[in-house]
Amino acid sequence: MTLKYSILLPTYNEKDNLPVIVYLIHKYLEISEIKYEIIIIDDGSPDGTLEVAKQLETIYGKDKILLRPRGKKLGLGTAYIHGIKHATGDFIVIMDADLSHHPKSIPEFIKKQTEQDYDVITGSRYIGNGGVSGWDFKRKLVSCGANFISQLLLRPKVSDLTGSFRLYKKPVLEKLIETCVSKGYVFQMEMMVRARQLNYTIGEVPITFVDRVYGESKLGGSEIVQFVKALLYLFATT
Ligand SMILES: Nc1nc2c(ncn2[C@@H]2O[C@H](COP(=O)(O)OP(=O)(O)OP(=O)(O)O)[C@@H](O)[C@H]2O)c(=O)[nH]1
Ligand SMILES: [Mg+2]
């Protein structure tokens, strides 16, 4: 039996990015002969992302593109939960739709997973030839700082805690989501901390994170405060 991969794409105002990311996923997975479906969870984007998604559904087919929209912006965490409910794959890939995560890494994640039957594969900016591109000094400092402090406090043995480009065995992801309490940026980090607690095996693959090309970035002071609070909470409770 061939394994199937469900790729979750949460979107909010990604009308320019969506056709590109879907094209790239299609391209890289077809050449690697990987069986997949793309689940697009759009939260009522005012820019008309859903209309673009419908066109993509027509082009690539209903077996490849599944539209699971919600009426309004309800946040990333619940978008994943919503997407998983509709996933028919054995594995789930979670990635951003803004081209920060390059689909060419997906076959690399899959290869790594099969090497040792890992429960989770996470893309890492901090190992091998991984890295970031297009970030100013402040953003680099925030990301490195967040990762460094998290490493120090939580010691999760994963080099990139705050990243969000990952592959999970479906039941593992379901279990982790059920266990995690935090929302927002810190959610990705908690997933790794809980994965360690539950003795899941985690493999890492280097990725280059590229800053979003279209649309606006929203990392601000309140996100940072929220992150630090949640980090301390995890430190105290795990
Ligand atoms: N369905 C859904 N998707 C969302 C929501 N918020 C963000 N997204 C999507 O989730 C992914 C990650 O969000 P981003 O806005 O890129 O977050 P970020 O990378 O931390 O910040 P940027 O610097 O703005 O790129 C993107 O594909 C967004 O379109 C939401 O409330 N609902
Ligand atoms: Mg982004």
mmCIF file of N, CA, C and O in Angstrom, residues 185-234:
data_model
loop_
_atom_site.group_PDB
_atom_site.id
_atom_site.type_symbol
_atom_site.label_atom_id
_atom_site.label_comp_id
_atom_site.label_asym_id
_atom_site.label_seq_id
_atom_site.Cartn_x
_atom_site.Cartn_y
_atom_site.Cartn_z
ATOM 1 N N TYR A 185 2.088 31.851 18.685
ATOM 2 C CA TYR A 185 3.435 31.476 18.286
ATOM 3 C C TYR A 185 4.013 30.304 19.078
ATOM 4 O O TYR A 185 4.772 29.502 18.569
ATOM 5 N N VAL A 186 3.648 30.252 20.354
ATOM 6 C CA VAL A 186 4.275 29.309 21.255
ATOM 7 C C VAL A 186 3.780 27.871 21.031
ATOM 8 O O VAL A 186 4.418 26.914 21.430
ATOM 9 N N PHE A 187 2.684 27.756 20.353
ATOM 10 C CA PHE A 187 2.078 26.466 20.062
ATOM 11 C C PHE A 187 3.074 25.495 19.417
ATOM 12 O O PHE A 187 3.199 24.340 19.825
ATOM 13 N N GLN A 188 3.819 25.988 18.429
ATOM 14 C CA GLN A 188 4.785 25.147 17.717
ATOM 15 C C GLN A 188 5.857 24.618 18.659
ATOM 16 O O GLN A 188 6.334 23.495 18.519
ATOM 17 N N MET A 189 6.226 25.453 19.599
ATOM 18 C CA MET A 189 7.256 25.063 20.543
ATOM 19 C C MET A 189 6.714 24.024 21.521
ATOM 20 O O MET A 189 7.373 23.032 21.823
ATOM 21 N N GLU A 190 5.504 24.268 21.989
ATOM 22 C CA GLU A 190 4.901 23.312 22.920
ATOM 23 C C GLU A 190 4.764 21.928 22.274
ATOM 24 O O GLU A 190 4.966 20.905 22.926
ATOM 25 N N MET A 191 4.447 21.921 20.994
ATOM 26 C CA MET A 191 4.314 20.641 20.286
ATOM 27 C C MET A 191 5.598 19.818 20.414
ATOM 28 O O MET A 191 5.548 18.607 20.635
ATOM 29 N N MET A 192 6.744 20.472 20.279
ATOM 30 C CA MET A 192 8.025 19.755 20.365
ATOM 31 C C MET A 192 8.323 19.311 21.799
ATOM 32 O O MET A 192 8.818 18.203 22.025
ATOM 33 N N VAL A 193 7.999 20.186 22.750
ATOM 34 C CA VAL A 193 8.247 19.851 24.152
ATOM 35 C C VAL A 193 7.390 18.652 24.562
ATOM 36 O O VAL A 193 7.864 17.702 25.174
ATOM 37 N N ARG A 194 6.129 18.683 24.178
ATOM 38 C CA ARG A 194 5.216 17.563 24.493
ATOM 39 C C ARG A 194 5.641 16.294 23.752
ATOM 40 O O ARG A 194 5.541 15.196 24.287
ATOM 41 N N ALA A 195 6.102 16.464 22.522
ATOM 42 C CA ALA A 195 6.541 15.289 21.749
ATOM 43 C C ALA A 195 7.666 14.565 22.483
ATOM 44 O O ALA A 195 7.684 13.338 22.559
ATOM 45 N N ARG A 196 8.585 15.341 23.049
ATOM 46 C CA ARG A 196 9.670 14.753 23.834
ATOM 47 C C ARG A 196 9.133 14.053 25.076
ATOM 48 O O ARG A 196 9.519 12.926 25.380
ATOM 49 N N GLN A 197 8.216 14.734 25.760
ATOM 50 C CA GLN A 197 7.618 14.158 26.973
ATOM 51 C C GLN A 197 6.947 12.829 26.697
ATOM 52 O O GLN A 197 6.991 11.911 27.500
ATOM 53 N N LEU A 198 6.276 12.758 25.556
ATOM 54 C CA LEU A 198 5.531 11.554 25.205
ATOM 55 C C LEU A 198 6.426 10.511 24.520
ATOM 56 O O LEU A 198 5.939 9.510 23.996
ATOM 57 N N ASN A 199 7.747 10.824 24.509
ATOM 58 C CA ASN A 199 8.727 9.902 23.927
ATOM 59 C C ASN A 199 8.542 9.610 22.444
ATOM 60 O O ASN A 199 8.853 8.515 21.982
ATOM 61 N N TYR A 200 8.053 10.591 21.723
ATOM 62 C CA TYR A 200 8.004 10.445 20.273
ATOM 63 C C TYR A 200 9.397 10.720 19.718
ATOM 64 O O TYR A 200 10.150 11.507 20.282
ATOM 65 N N THR A 201 9.720 10.078 18.613
ATOM 66 C CA THR A 201 11.026 10.332 18.002
ATOM 67 C C THR A 201 10.907 11.485 17.008
ATOM 68 O O THR A 201 9.938 11.578 16.253
ATOM 69 N N ILE A 202 11.914 12.360 17.035
ATOM 70 C CA ILE A 202 11.886 13.549 16.192
ATOM 71 C C ILE A 202 13.143 13.611 15.325
ATOM 72 O O ILE A 202 14.252 13.534 15.832
ATOM 73 N N GLY A 203 12.952 13.720 14.028
ATOM 74 C CA GLY A 203 14.074 13.886 13.103
ATOM 75 C C GLY A 203 14.111 15.320 12.600
ATOM 76 O O GLY A 203 13.082 15.980 12.544
ATOM 77 N N GLU A 204 15.289 15.806 12.235
ATOM 78 C CA GLU A 204 15.395 17.182 11.753
ATOM 79 C C GLU A 204 15.991 17.243 10.350
ATOM 80 O O GLU A 204 16.910 16.499 10.023
ATOM 81 N N VAL A 205 15.462 18.141 9.564
ATOM 82 C CA VAL A 205 15.950 18.353 8.202
ATOM 83 C C VAL A 205 16.225 19.852 8.047
ATOM 84 O O VAL A 205 15.379 20.668 8.418
ATOM 85 N N PRO A 206 17.395 20.228 7.527
ATOM 86 C CA PRO A 206 17.678 21.659 7.358
ATOM 87 C C PRO A 206 16.742 22.308 6.345
ATOM 88 O O PRO A 206 16.464 21.720 5.296
ATOM 89 N N ILE A 207 16.241 23.491 6.669
ATOM 90 C CA ILE A 207 15.434 24.255 5.702
ATOM 91 C C ILE A 207 15.923 25.701 5.671
ATOM 92 O O ILE A 207 16.493 26.191 6.636
ATOM 93 N N THR A 208 15.678 26.345 4.550
ATOM 94 C CA THR A 208 15.887 27.786 4.496
ATOM 95 C C THR A 208 14.533 28.443 4.559
ATOM 96 O O THR A 208 13.648 28.141 3.763
ATOM 97 N N PHE A 209 14.362 29.295 5.547
ATOM 98 C CA PHE A 209 13.116 30.018 5.705
ATOM 99 C C PHE A 209 13.234 31.321 4.923
ATOM 100 O O PHE A 209 14.191 32.067 5.088
ATOM 101 N N VAL A 210 12.261 31.570 4.053
ATOM 102 C CA VAL A 210 12.292 32.789 3.244
ATOM 103 C C VAL A 210 11.177 33.708 3.715
ATOM 104 O O VAL A 210 10.042 33.270 3.894
ATOM 105 N N ASP A 211 11.490 34.958 3.912
ATOM 106 C CA ASP A 211 10.475 35.887 4.379
ATOM 107 C C ASP A 211 9.348 36.005 3.365
ATOM 108 O O ASP A 211 9.575 35.850 2.169
ATOM 109 N N ARG A 212 8.130 36.247 3.867
ATOM 110 C CA ARG A 212 6.992 36.294 2.945
ATOM 111 C C ARG A 212 7.230 37.311 1.840
ATOM 112 O O ARG A 212 7.762 38.392 2.057
ATOM 113 N N VAL A 213 6.824 36.925 0.610
ATOM 114 C CA VAL A 213 7.046 37.779 -0.548
ATOM 115 C C VAL A 213 5.869 38.745 -0.698
ATOM 116 O O VAL A 213 6.042 39.954 -0.790
ATOM 117 N N TYR A 214 4.651 38.192 -0.700
ATOM 118 C CA TYR A 214 3.455 39.023 -0.815
ATOM 119 C C TYR A 214 2.752 39.114 0.533
ATOM 120 O O TYR A 214 2.721 38.152 1.281
ATOM 121 N N GLY A 215 2.166 40.235 0.811
ATOM 122 C CA GLY A 215 1.400 40.385 2.044
ATOM 123 C C GLY A 215 2.274 40.928 3.150
ATOM 124 O O GLY A 215 3.495 41.011 3.037
ATOM 125 N N GLU A 216 1.596 41.276 4.247
ATOM 126 C CA GLU A 216 2.307 41.959 5.313
ATOM 127 C C GLU A 216 2.679 41.059 6.477
ATOM 128 O O GLU A 216 1.933 40.170 6.842
ATOM 129 N N SER A 217 3.833 41.318 7.053
ATOM 130 C CA SER A 217 4.259 40.586 8.233
ATOM 131 C C SER A 217 3.683 41.268 9.477
ATOM 132 O O SER A 217 3.562 42.470 9.519
ATOM 133 N N LYS A 218 3.338 40.425 10.477
ATOM 134 C CA LYS A 218 2.679 41.034 11.628
ATOM 135 C C LYS A 218 3.354 40.777 12.962
ATOM 136 O O LYS A 218 2.765 40.958 14.011
ATOM 137 N N LEU A 219 4.613 40.329 12.922
ATOM 138 C CA LEU A 219 5.292 40.084 14.194
ATOM 139 C C LEU A 219 5.514 41.406 14.925
ATOM 140 O O LEU A 219 6.181 42.286 14.443
ATOM 141 N N GLY A 220 4.916 41.541 16.080
ATOM 142 C CA GLY A 220 5.038 42.803 16.810
ATOM 143 C C GLY A 220 5.324 42.580 18.278
ATOM 144 O O GLY A 220 5.537 41.449 18.718
ATOM 145 N N GLY A 221 5.319 43.654 19.027
ATOM 146 C CA GLY A 221 5.643 43.601 20.445
ATOM 147 C C GLY A 221 4.722 42.690 21.238
ATOM 148 O O GLY A 221 5.175 41.927 22.084
ATOM 149 N N SER A 222 3.428 42.715 20.938
ATOM 150 C CA SER A 222 2.480 41.923 21.726
ATOM 151 C C SER A 222 2.716 40.424 21.537
ATOM 152 O O SER A 222 2.563 39.637 22.459
ATOM 153 N N GLU A 223 3.135 40.017 20.328
ATOM 154 C CA GLU A 223 3.453 38.607 20.084
ATOM 155 C C GLU A 223 4.641 38.182 20.946
ATOM 156 O O GLU A 223 4.690 37.069 21.455
ATOM 157 N N ILE A 224 5.602 39.094 21.064
ATOM 158 C CA ILE A 224 6.808 38.764 21.822
ATOM 159 C C ILE A 224 6.469 38.592 23.302
ATOM 160 O O ILE A 224 6.891 37.632 23.947
ATOM 161 N N VAL A 225 5.657 39.505 23.832
ATOM 162 C CA VAL A 225 5.237 39.419 25.234
ATOM 163 C C VAL A 225 4.477 38.116 25.480
ATOM 164 O O VAL A 225 4.740 37.373 26.425
ATOM 165 N N GLN A 226 3.560 37.811 24.573
ATOM 166 C CA GLN A 226 2.773 36.582 24.650
ATOM 167 C C GLN A 226 3.684 35.352 24.649
ATOM 168 O O GLN A 226 3.481 34.405 25.402
ATOM 169 N N PHE A 227 4.692 35.417 23.795
ATOM 170 C CA PHE A 227 5.616 34.299 23.660
ATOM 171 C C PHE A 227 6.379 34.059 24.968
ATOM 172 O O PHE A 227 6.477 32.928 25.443
ATOM 173 N N VAL A 228 6.892 35.126 25.542
ATOM 174 C CA VAL A 228 7.672 35.003 26.771
ATOM 175 C C VAL A 228 6.806 34.454 27.906
ATOM 176 O O VAL A 228 7.213 33.553 28.641
ATOM 177 N N LYS A 229 5.594 34.956 28.004
ATOM 178 C CA LYS A 229 4.656 34.463 29.028
ATOM 179 C C LYS A 229 4.434 32.962 28.886
ATOM 180 O O LYS A 229 4.520 32.193 29.841
ATOM 181 N N ALA A 230 4.147 32.563 27.671
ATOM 182 C CA ALA A 230 3.842 31.154 27.419
ATOM 183 C C ALA A 230 5.068 30.274 27.655
ATOM 184 O O ALA A 230 4.961 29.153 28.142
ATOM 185 N N LEU A 231 6.232 30.823 27.319
ATOM 186 C CA LEU A 231 7.478 30.092 27.531
ATOM 187 C C LEU A 231 7.676 29.811 29.015
ATOM 188 O O LEU A 231 8.003 28.687 29.416
ATOM 189 N N LEU A 232 7.458 30.824 29.818
ATOM 190 C CA LEU A 232 7.614 30.665 31.264
ATOM 191 C C LEU A 232 6.601 29.665 31.808
ATOM 192 O O LEU A 232 6.908 28.860 32.677
ATOM 193 N N TYR A 233 5.407 29.702 31.237
ATOM 194 C CA TYR A 233 4.380 28.745 31.645
ATOM 195 C C TYR A 233 4.847 27.309 31.368
ATOM 196 O O TYR A 233 4.778 26.435 32.232
ATOM 197 N N LEU A 234 5.373 27.117 30.158
ATOM 198 C CA LEU A 234 5.855 25.770 29.803
ATOM 199 C C LEU A 234 7.010 25.348 30.686
ATOM 200 O O LEU A 234 7.114 24.189 31.096
#
